[in-house]
Backbone as JSON Lines, residues from 0, in Angstrom:
{"i":0,"aa":"M","n":[-59.61,-191.11,39.57],"ca":[-59.31,-190.3,40.74],"c":[-58.5,-189.06,40.31]}
{"i":1,"aa":"A","n":[-58.83,-187.93,40.89],"ca":[-58.15,-186.68,40.53],"c":[-56.68,-186.74,40.94]}
{"i":2,"aa":"K","n":[-55.83,-186.21,40.09],"ca":[-54.4,-186.14,40.4],"c":[-54.16,-185.06,41.45]}
{"i":3,"aa":"K","n":[-53.31,-185.4,42.41],"ca":[-53.05,-184.5,43.54],"c":[-51.83,-183.62,43.26]}
{"i":4,"aa":"I","n":[-52.01,-182.32,43.44],"ca":[-50.96,-181.36,43.13],"c":[-50.61,-180.53,44.37]}
{"i":5,"aa":"L","n":[-49.32,-180.29,44.56],"ca":[-48.82,-179.38,45.59],"c":[-48.3,-178.14,44.88]}
{"i":6,"aa":"I","n":[-48.79,-176.97,45.29],"ca":[-48.4,-175.71,44.66],"c":[-47.42,-174.96,45.57]}
{"i":7,"aa":"V","n":[-46.26,-174.6,45.02],"ca":[-45.25,-173.89,45.81],"c":[-44.88,-172.58,45.13]}
{"i":8,"aa":"D","n":[-45.17,-171.47,45.82],"ca":[-44.8,-170.14,45.32],"c":[-44.87,-169.19,46.49]}
{"i":9,"aa":"D","n":[-43.93,-168.26,46.58],"ca":[-43.96,-167.32,47.71],"c":[-45.04,-166.25,47.54]}
{"i":10,"aa":"A","n":[-45.57,-166.1,46.34],"ca":[-46.63,-165.11,46.1],"c":[-48.0,-165.79,46.18]}
{"i":11,"aa":"A","n":[-48.8,-165.36,47.15],"ca":[-50.12,-165.97,47.36],"c":[-51.0,-165.87,46.11]}
{"i":12,"aa":"F","n":[-50.94,-164.73,45.4],"ca":[-51.79,-164.58,44.22],"c":[-51.38,-165.56,43.11]}
{"i":13,"aa":"M","n":[-50.09,-165.89,43.03],"ca":[-49.63,-166.88,42.04],"c":[-50.18,-168.27,42.39]}
{"i":14,"aa":"R","n":[-50.12,-168.61,43.68],"ca":[-50.68,-169.9,44.11],"c":[-52.17,-169.96,43.78]}
{"i":15,"aa":"M","n":[-52.85,-168.84,44.03],"ca":[-54.28,-168.79,43.77],"c":[-54.56,-168.96,42.28]}
{"i":16,"aa":"M","n":[-53.74,-168.32,41.45],"ca":[-53.92,-168.41,40.01],"c":[-53.73,-169.85,39.52]}
{"i":17,"aa":"I","n":[-52.67,-170.5,39.98],"ca":[-52.42,-171.88,39.57],"c":[-53.52,-172.8,40.1]}
{"i":18,"aa":"K","n":[-53.9,-172.59,41.36],"ca":[-54.96,-173.41,41.96],"c":[-56.25,-173.32,41.14]}
{"i":19,"aa":"D","n":[-56.58,-172.1,40.73],"ca":[-57.78,-171.87,39.93],"c":[-57.72,-172.65,38.62]}
{"i":20,"aa":"I","n":[-56.59,-172.56,37.93],"ca":[-56.41,-173.28,36.66],"c":[-56.56,-174.79,36.89]}
{"i":21,"aa":"L","n":[-55.91,-175.28,37.94],"ca":[-55.9,-176.73,38.2],"c":[-57.27,-177.26,38.59]}
{"i":22,"aa":"T","n":[-57.94,-176.58,39.51],"ca":[-59.24,-177.09,39.97],"c":[-60.27,-177.05,38.83]}
{"i":23,"aa":"K","n":[-60.19,-176.03,37.98],"ca":[-61.11,-175.95,36.84],"c":[-60.88,-177.09,35.84]}
{"i":24,"aa":"N","n":[-59.68,-177.67,35.9],"ca":[-59.35,-178.74,34.96],"c":[-59.32,-180.12,35.63]}
{"i":25,"aa":"G","n":[-59.96,-180.22,36.78],"ca":[-60.15,-181.53,37.41],"c":[-59.02,-182.05,38.28]}
{"i":26,"aa":"F","n":[-58.05,-181.2,38.59],"ca":[-56.96,-181.62,39.49],"c":[-57.34,-181.26,40.92]}
{"i":27,"aa":"E","n":[-56.78,-181.99,41.87],"ca":[-57.02,-181.7,43.28],"c":[-55.76,-181.08,43.88]}
{"i":28,"aa":"V","n":[-55.9,-179.88,44.43],"ca":[-54.77,-179.22,45.08],"c":[-54.74,-179.69,46.53]}
{"i":29,"aa":"V","n":[-53.71,-180.47,46.89],"ca":[-53.65,-181.07,48.23],"c":[-52.83,-180.24,49.2]}
{"i":30,"aa":"G","n":[-52.15,-179.22,48.7],"ca":[-51.37,-178.39,49.61],"c":[-50.76,-177.21,48.89]}
{"i":31,"aa":"E","n":[-50.38,-176.22,49.7],"ca":[-49.69,-175.04,49.19],"c":[-48.54,-174.73,50.12]}
{"i":32,"aa":"A","n":[-47.46,-174.22,49.56],"ca":[-46.31,-173.82,50.38],"c":[-45.77,-172.5,49.84]}
{"i":33,"aa":"A","n":[-45.23,-171.68,50.75],"ca":[-44.74,-170.35,50.37],"c":[-43.23,-170.3,50.22]}
{"i":34,"aa":"D","n":[-42.52,-171.39,50.59],"ca":[-41.08,-171.45,50.37],"c":[-40.63,-172.9,50.27]}
{"i":35,"aa":"G","n":[-39.38,-173.09,49.93],"ca":[-38.86,-174.43,49.69],"c":[-38.91,-175.34,50.9]}
{"i":36,"aa":"A","n":[-38.63,-174.78,52.09],"ca":[-38.65,-175.59,53.31],"c":[-40.05,-176.12,53.58]}
{"i":37,"aa":"Q","n":[-41.05,-175.24,53.42],"ca":[-42.45,-175.67,53.58],"c":[-42.8,-176.72,52.53]}
{"i":38,"aa":"A","n":[-42.28,-176.53,51.32],"ca":[-42.58,-177.46,50.22],"c":[-42.14,-178.88,50.57]}
{"i":39,"aa":"V","n":[-40.95,-179.01,51.13],"ca":[-40.42,-180.32,51.49],"c":[-41.31,-180.96,52.56]}
{"i":40,"aa":"E","n":[-41.71,-180.17,53.56],"ca":[-42.59,-180.69,54.62],"c":[-43.95,-181.11,54.06]}
{"i":41,"aa":"K","n":[-44.53,-180.24,53.23],"ca":[-45.84,-180.53,52.63],"c":[-45.77,-181.76,51.73]}
{"i":42,"aa":"Y","n":[-44.64,-181.93,51.04],"ca":[-44.49,-183.1,50.17],"c":[-44.58,-184.37,51.01]}
{"i":43,"aa":"K","n":[-43.88,-184.36,52.15],"ca":[-43.9,-185.53,53.04],"c":[-45.32,-185.8,53.55]}
{"i":44,"aa":"E","n":[-46.04,-184.73,53.88],"ca":[-47.4,-184.86,54.43],"c":[-48.42,-185.33,53.39]}
{"i":45,"aa":"T","n":[-48.32,-184.81,52.17],"ca":[-49.4,-185.0,51.19],"c":[-49.12,-186.01,50.09]}
{"i":46,"aa":"S","n":[-47.86,-186.4,49.89],"ca":[-47.48,-187.31,48.79],"c":[-48.21,-186.99,47.49]}
{"i":47,"aa":"P","n":[-47.99,-185.79,46.95],"ca":[-48.72,-185.4,45.73],"c":[-48.23,-186.15,44.49]}
{"i":48,"aa":"D","n":[-49.06,-186.15,43.45],"ca":[-48.67,-186.75,42.17],"c":[-47.7,-185.83,41.45]}
{"i":49,"aa":"L","n":[-47.79,-184.53,41.75],"ca":[-46.95,-183.55,41.07],"c":[-46.83,-182.28,41.91]}
{"i":50,"aa":"V","n":[-45.7,-181.59,41.75],"ca":[-45.46,-180.32,42.45],"c":[-45.19,-179.24,41.41]}
{"i":51,"aa":"T","n":[-45.85,-178.08,41.57],"ca":[-45.45,-176.9,40.77],"c":[-44.58,-176.08,41.71]}
{"i":52,"aa":"M","n":[-43.37,-175.77,41.29],"ca":[-42.37,-175.18,42.18],"c":[-41.81,-173.88,41.6]}
{"i":53,"aa":"D","n":[-42.02,-172.79,42.33],"ca":[-41.41,-171.51,41.96],"c":[-39.89,-171.65,42.16]}
{"i":54,"aa":"I","n":[-39.09,-170.95,41.37],"ca":[-37.64,-171.05,41.51],"c":[-37.14,-170.09,42.59]}
{"i":55,"aa":"T","n":[-37.56,-168.83,42.53],"ca":[-37.02,-167.81,43.42],"c":[-37.94,-167.6,44.61]}
{"i":56,"aa":"M","n":[-37.5,-168.06,45.79],"ca":[-38.3,-167.93,47.02],"c":[-37.37,-167.69,48.21]}
{"i":57,"aa":"P","n":[-37.92,-167.1,49.28],"ca":[-37.1,-166.92,50.5],"c":[-36.86,-168.25,51.21]}
{"i":58,"aa":"E","n":[-36.04,-168.25,52.23],"ca":[-35.72,-169.43,53.04],"c":[-34.96,-170.48,52.25]}
{"i":59,"aa":"M","n":[-35.66,-171.17,51.37],"ca":[-35.04,-172.21,50.54],"c":[-35.59,-172.04,49.13]}
{"i":60,"aa":"D","n":[-34.71,-171.91,48.14],"ca":[-35.2,-171.7,46.77],"c":[-35.74,-173.0,46.17]}
{"i":61,"aa":"G","n":[-36.38,-172.85,45.02],"ca":[-37.05,-173.98,44.39],"c":[-36.11,-175.1,43.97]}
{"i":62,"aa":"I","n":[-34.9,-174.74,43.53],"ca":[-33.97,-175.78,43.07],"c":[-33.47,-176.61,44.25]}
{"i":63,"aa":"T","n":[-33.18,-175.96,45.37],"ca":[-32.77,-176.68,46.58],"c":[-33.91,-177.57,47.06]}
{"i":64,"aa":"A","n":[-35.13,-177.04,47.05],"ca":[-36.3,-177.82,47.48],"c":[-36.51,-179.02,46.55]}
{"i":65,"aa":"L","n":[-36.33,-178.8,45.26],"ca":[-36.44,-179.89,44.29],"c":[-35.46,-181.02,44.64]}
{"i":66,"aa":"K","n":[-34.23,-180.65,44.92],"ca":[-33.2,-181.65,45.26],"c":[-33.57,-182.4,46.55]}
{"i":67,"aa":"E","n":[-34.1,-181.66,47.54],"ca":[-34.51,-182.29,48.8],"c":[-35.67,-183.27,48.58]}
{"i":68,"aa":"I","n":[-36.63,-182.85,47.78],"ca":[-37.8,-183.71,47.48],"c":[-37.34,-184.96,46.73]}
{"i":69,"aa":"K","n":[-36.41,-184.78,45.8],"ca":[-35.89,-185.93,45.03],"c":[-35.17,-186.93,45.95]}
{"i":70,"aa":"K","n":[-34.54,-186.42,47.04],"ca":[-33.89,-187.32,48.0],"c":[-34.93,-188.17,48.73]}
{"i":71,"aa":"I","n":[-36.08,-187.56,49.03],"ca":[-37.17,-188.26,49.73],"c":[-37.83,-189.26,48.79]}
{"i":72,"aa":"D","n":[-38.06,-188.81,47.55],"ca":[-38.79,-189.62,46.57],"c":[-38.15,-189.42,45.2]}
{"i":73,"aa":"G","n":[-37.35,-190.38,44.8],"ca":[-36.66,-190.29,43.52],"c":[-37.59,-190.2,42.33]}
{"i":74,"aa":"A","n":[-38.83,-190.64,42.51],"ca":[-39.8,-190.62,41.41],"c":[-40.67,-189.36,41.42]}
{"i":75,"aa":"A","n":[-40.36,-188.42,42.32],"ca":[-41.16,-187.19,42.43],"c":[-41.23,-186.47,41.09]}
{"i":76,"aa":"K","n":[-42.41,-185.96,40.78],"ca":[-42.6,-185.19,39.55],"c":[-42.76,-183.72,39.94]}
{"i":77,"aa":"V","n":[-41.83,-182.91,39.44],"ca":[-41.83,-181.49,39.78],"c":[-41.73,-180.66,38.51]}
{"i":78,"aa":"I","n":[-42.59,-179.65,38.4],"ca":[-42.52,-178.69,37.29],"c":[-42.12,-177.35,37.89]}
{"i":79,"aa":"M","n":[-41.09,-176.74,37.33],"ca":[-40.61,-175.46,37.84],"c":[-41.4,-174.31,37.2]}
{"i":80,"aa":"C","n":[-41.62,-173.27,37.98],"ca":[-42.27,-172.05,37.49],"c":[-41.23,-170.94,37.54]}
{"i":81,"aa":"S","n":[-41.03,-170.29,36.41],"ca":[-39.99,-169.26,36.41],"c":[-40.47,-168.02,35.68]}
{"i":82,"aa":"A","n":[-39.86,-166.9,36.05],"ca":[-40.12,-165.66,35.32],"c":[-39.24,-165.68,34.07]}
{"i":83,"aa":"M","n":[-39.55,-164.84,33.13],"ca":[-38.72,-164.73,31.94],"c":[-37.29,-164.39,32.36]}
{"i":84,"aa":"G","n":[-36.31,-164.88,31.62],"ca":[-34.93,-164.51,31.89],"c":[-34.26,-165.33,32.96]}
{"i":85,"aa":"Q","n":[-34.87,-166.46,33.35],"ca":[-34.23,-167.32,34.35],"c":[-33.74,-168.62,33.71]}
{"i":86,"aa":"Q","n":[-33.34,-168.57,32.46],"ca":[-32.96,-169.77,31.72],"c":[-31.89,-170.59,32.44]}
{"i":87,"aa":"A","n":[-30.88,-169.93,32.98],"ca":[-29.79,-170.66,33.64],"c":[-30.34,-171.49,34.81]}
{"i":88,"aa":"M","n":[-31.24,-170.88,35.58],"ca":[-31.83,-171.6,36.71],"c":[-32.73,-172.73,36.24]}
{"i":89,"aa":"V","n":[-33.43,-172.51,35.15],"ca":[-34.29,-173.56,34.6],"c":[-33.43,-174.75,34.19]}
{"i":90,"aa":"I","n":[-32.29,-174.5,33.57],"ca":[-31.39,-175.59,33.17],"c":[-30.9,-176.33,34.41]}
{"i":91,"aa":"D","n":[-30.52,-175.61,35.46],"ca":[-30.12,-176.24,36.73],"c":[-31.23,-177.13,37.25]}
{"i":92,"aa":"A","n":[-32.46,-176.63,37.19],"ca":[-33.61,-177.37,37.71],"c":[-33.85,-178.65,36.92]}
{"i":93,"aa":"I","n":[-33.76,-178.57,35.61],"ca":[-33.96,-179.75,34.76],"c":[-32.87,-180.78,35.07]}
{"i":94,"aa":"Q","n":[-31.64,-180.3,35.22],"ca":[-30.54,-181.22,35.56],"c":[-30.73,-181.85,36.93]}
{"i":95,"aa":"A","n":[-31.4,-181.13,37.83],"ca":[-31.66,-181.64,39.19],"c":[-32.87,-182.57,39.22]}
{"i":96,"aa":"G","n":[-33.56,-182.71,38.07],"ca":[-34.65,-183.68,38.01],"c":[-36.03,-183.12,37.75]}
{"i":97,"aa":"A","n":[-36.16,-181.82,37.49],"ca":[-37.48,-181.27,37.17],"c":[-37.96,-181.85,35.85]}
{"i":98,"aa":"K","n":[-39.25,-182.06,35.74],"ca":[-39.84,-182.65,34.53],"c":[-40.03,-181.62,33.42]}
{"i":99,"aa":"D","n":[-40.3,-180.38,33.8],"ca":[-40.64,-179.37,32.81],"c":[-40.61,-178.02,33.52]}
{"i":100,"aa":"F","n":[-40.9,-176.96,32.78],"ca":[-41.02,-175.65,33.41],"c":[-42.1,-174.86,32.7]}
{"i":101,"aa":"I","n":[-42.73,-173.99,33.46],"ca":[-43.72,-173.08,32.89],"c":[-43.27,-171.67,33.23]}
{"i":102,"aa":"V","n":[-43.52,-170.76,32.3],"ca":[-43.04,-169.39,32.45],"c":[-44.18,-168.47,32.88]}
{"i":103,"aa":"K","n":[-43.87,-167.6,33.84],"ca":[-44.84,-166.59,34.28],"c":[-44.81,-165.45,33.28]}
{"i":104,"aa":"P","n":[-45.88,-164.78,32.99],"ca":[-47.24,-165.05,33.47],"c":[-47.8,-166.33,32.86]}
{"i":105,"aa":"F","n":[-48.55,-167.09,33.64],"ca":[-49.03,-168.4,33.2],"c":[-50.12,-168.32,32.16]}
{"i":106,"aa":"Q","n":[-50.05,-169.24,31.23],"ca":[-51.16,-169.43,30.29],"c":[-51.77,-170.77,30.68]}
{"i":107,"aa":"A","n":[-53.07,-170.76,30.93],"ca":[-53.75,-171.95,31.44],"c":[-53.45,-173.2,30.62]}
{"i":108,"aa":"D","n":[-53.53,-173.08,29.29],"ca":[-53.33,-174.28,28.46],"c":[-51.9,-174.82,28.58]}
{"i":109,"aa":"R","n":[-50.93,-173.95,28.74],"ca":[-49.53,-174.39,28.89],"c":[-49.34,-175.09,30.24]}
{"i":110,"aa":"V","n":[-49.97,-174.58,31.29],"ca":[-49.89,-175.19,32.62],"c":[-50.46,-176.6,32.56]}
{"i":111,"aa":"I","n":[-51.65,-176.74,31.99],"ca":[-52.32,-178.05,31.92],"c":[-51.52,-179.01,31.04]}
{"i":112,"aa":"E","n":[-51.0,-178.51,29.93],"ca":[-50.2,-179.35,29.02],"c":[-48.97,-179.89,29.74]}
{"i":113,"aa":"A","n":[-48.25,-179.03,30.46],"ca":[-47.01,-179.43,31.16],"c":[-47.33,-180.45,32.25]}
{"i":114,"aa":"I","n":[-48.4,-180.21,33.0],"ca":[-48.77,-181.12,34.09],"c":[-49.23,-182.47,33.54]}
{"i":115,"aa":"S","n":[-50.07,-182.43,32.54],"ca":[-50.58,-183.69,31.95],"c":[-49.43,-184.52,31.4]}
{"i":116,"aa":"K","n":[-48.49,-183.86,30.76],"ca":[-47.34,-184.54,30.17],"c":[-46.45,-185.15,31.27]}
{"i":117,"aa":"A","n":[-46.23,-184.38,32.32],"ca":[-45.35,-184.85,33.41],"c":[-45.96,-186.02,34.18]}
{"i":118,"aa":"I","n":[-47.27,-185.95,34.4],"ca":[-47.93,-187.04,35.14],"c":[-48.05,-188.27,34.25]}
{"i":119,"aa":"G","n":[-48.26,-188.0,32.97],"ca":[-48.29,-189.04,31.95],"c":[-49.2,-190.17,32.28]}
């Protein structure tokens, strides 16, 4: 059965890019969210195997959303997506329970490697 992924990013083209990489590699995208608050709601609705989470978003940032999702499901698997130069935030995210991080601009093989490793 295809692994279910929730994609969270405030930029629609980024979501589209990740979705394209994932669907081409046999993953099922079960939902998309444009901010952290939507991400938490979509997580409850879709129970994905993994979440790709942008760090910098309006309303609720990715690290806050990660913490909220972890409260709902301690076993949640979340990979953070960050731009270059966000190392401090990436460290915060890992400490908050993120499994890994991928850096924008995305390289398809790195995205698949991080997701495959996290889902294990």
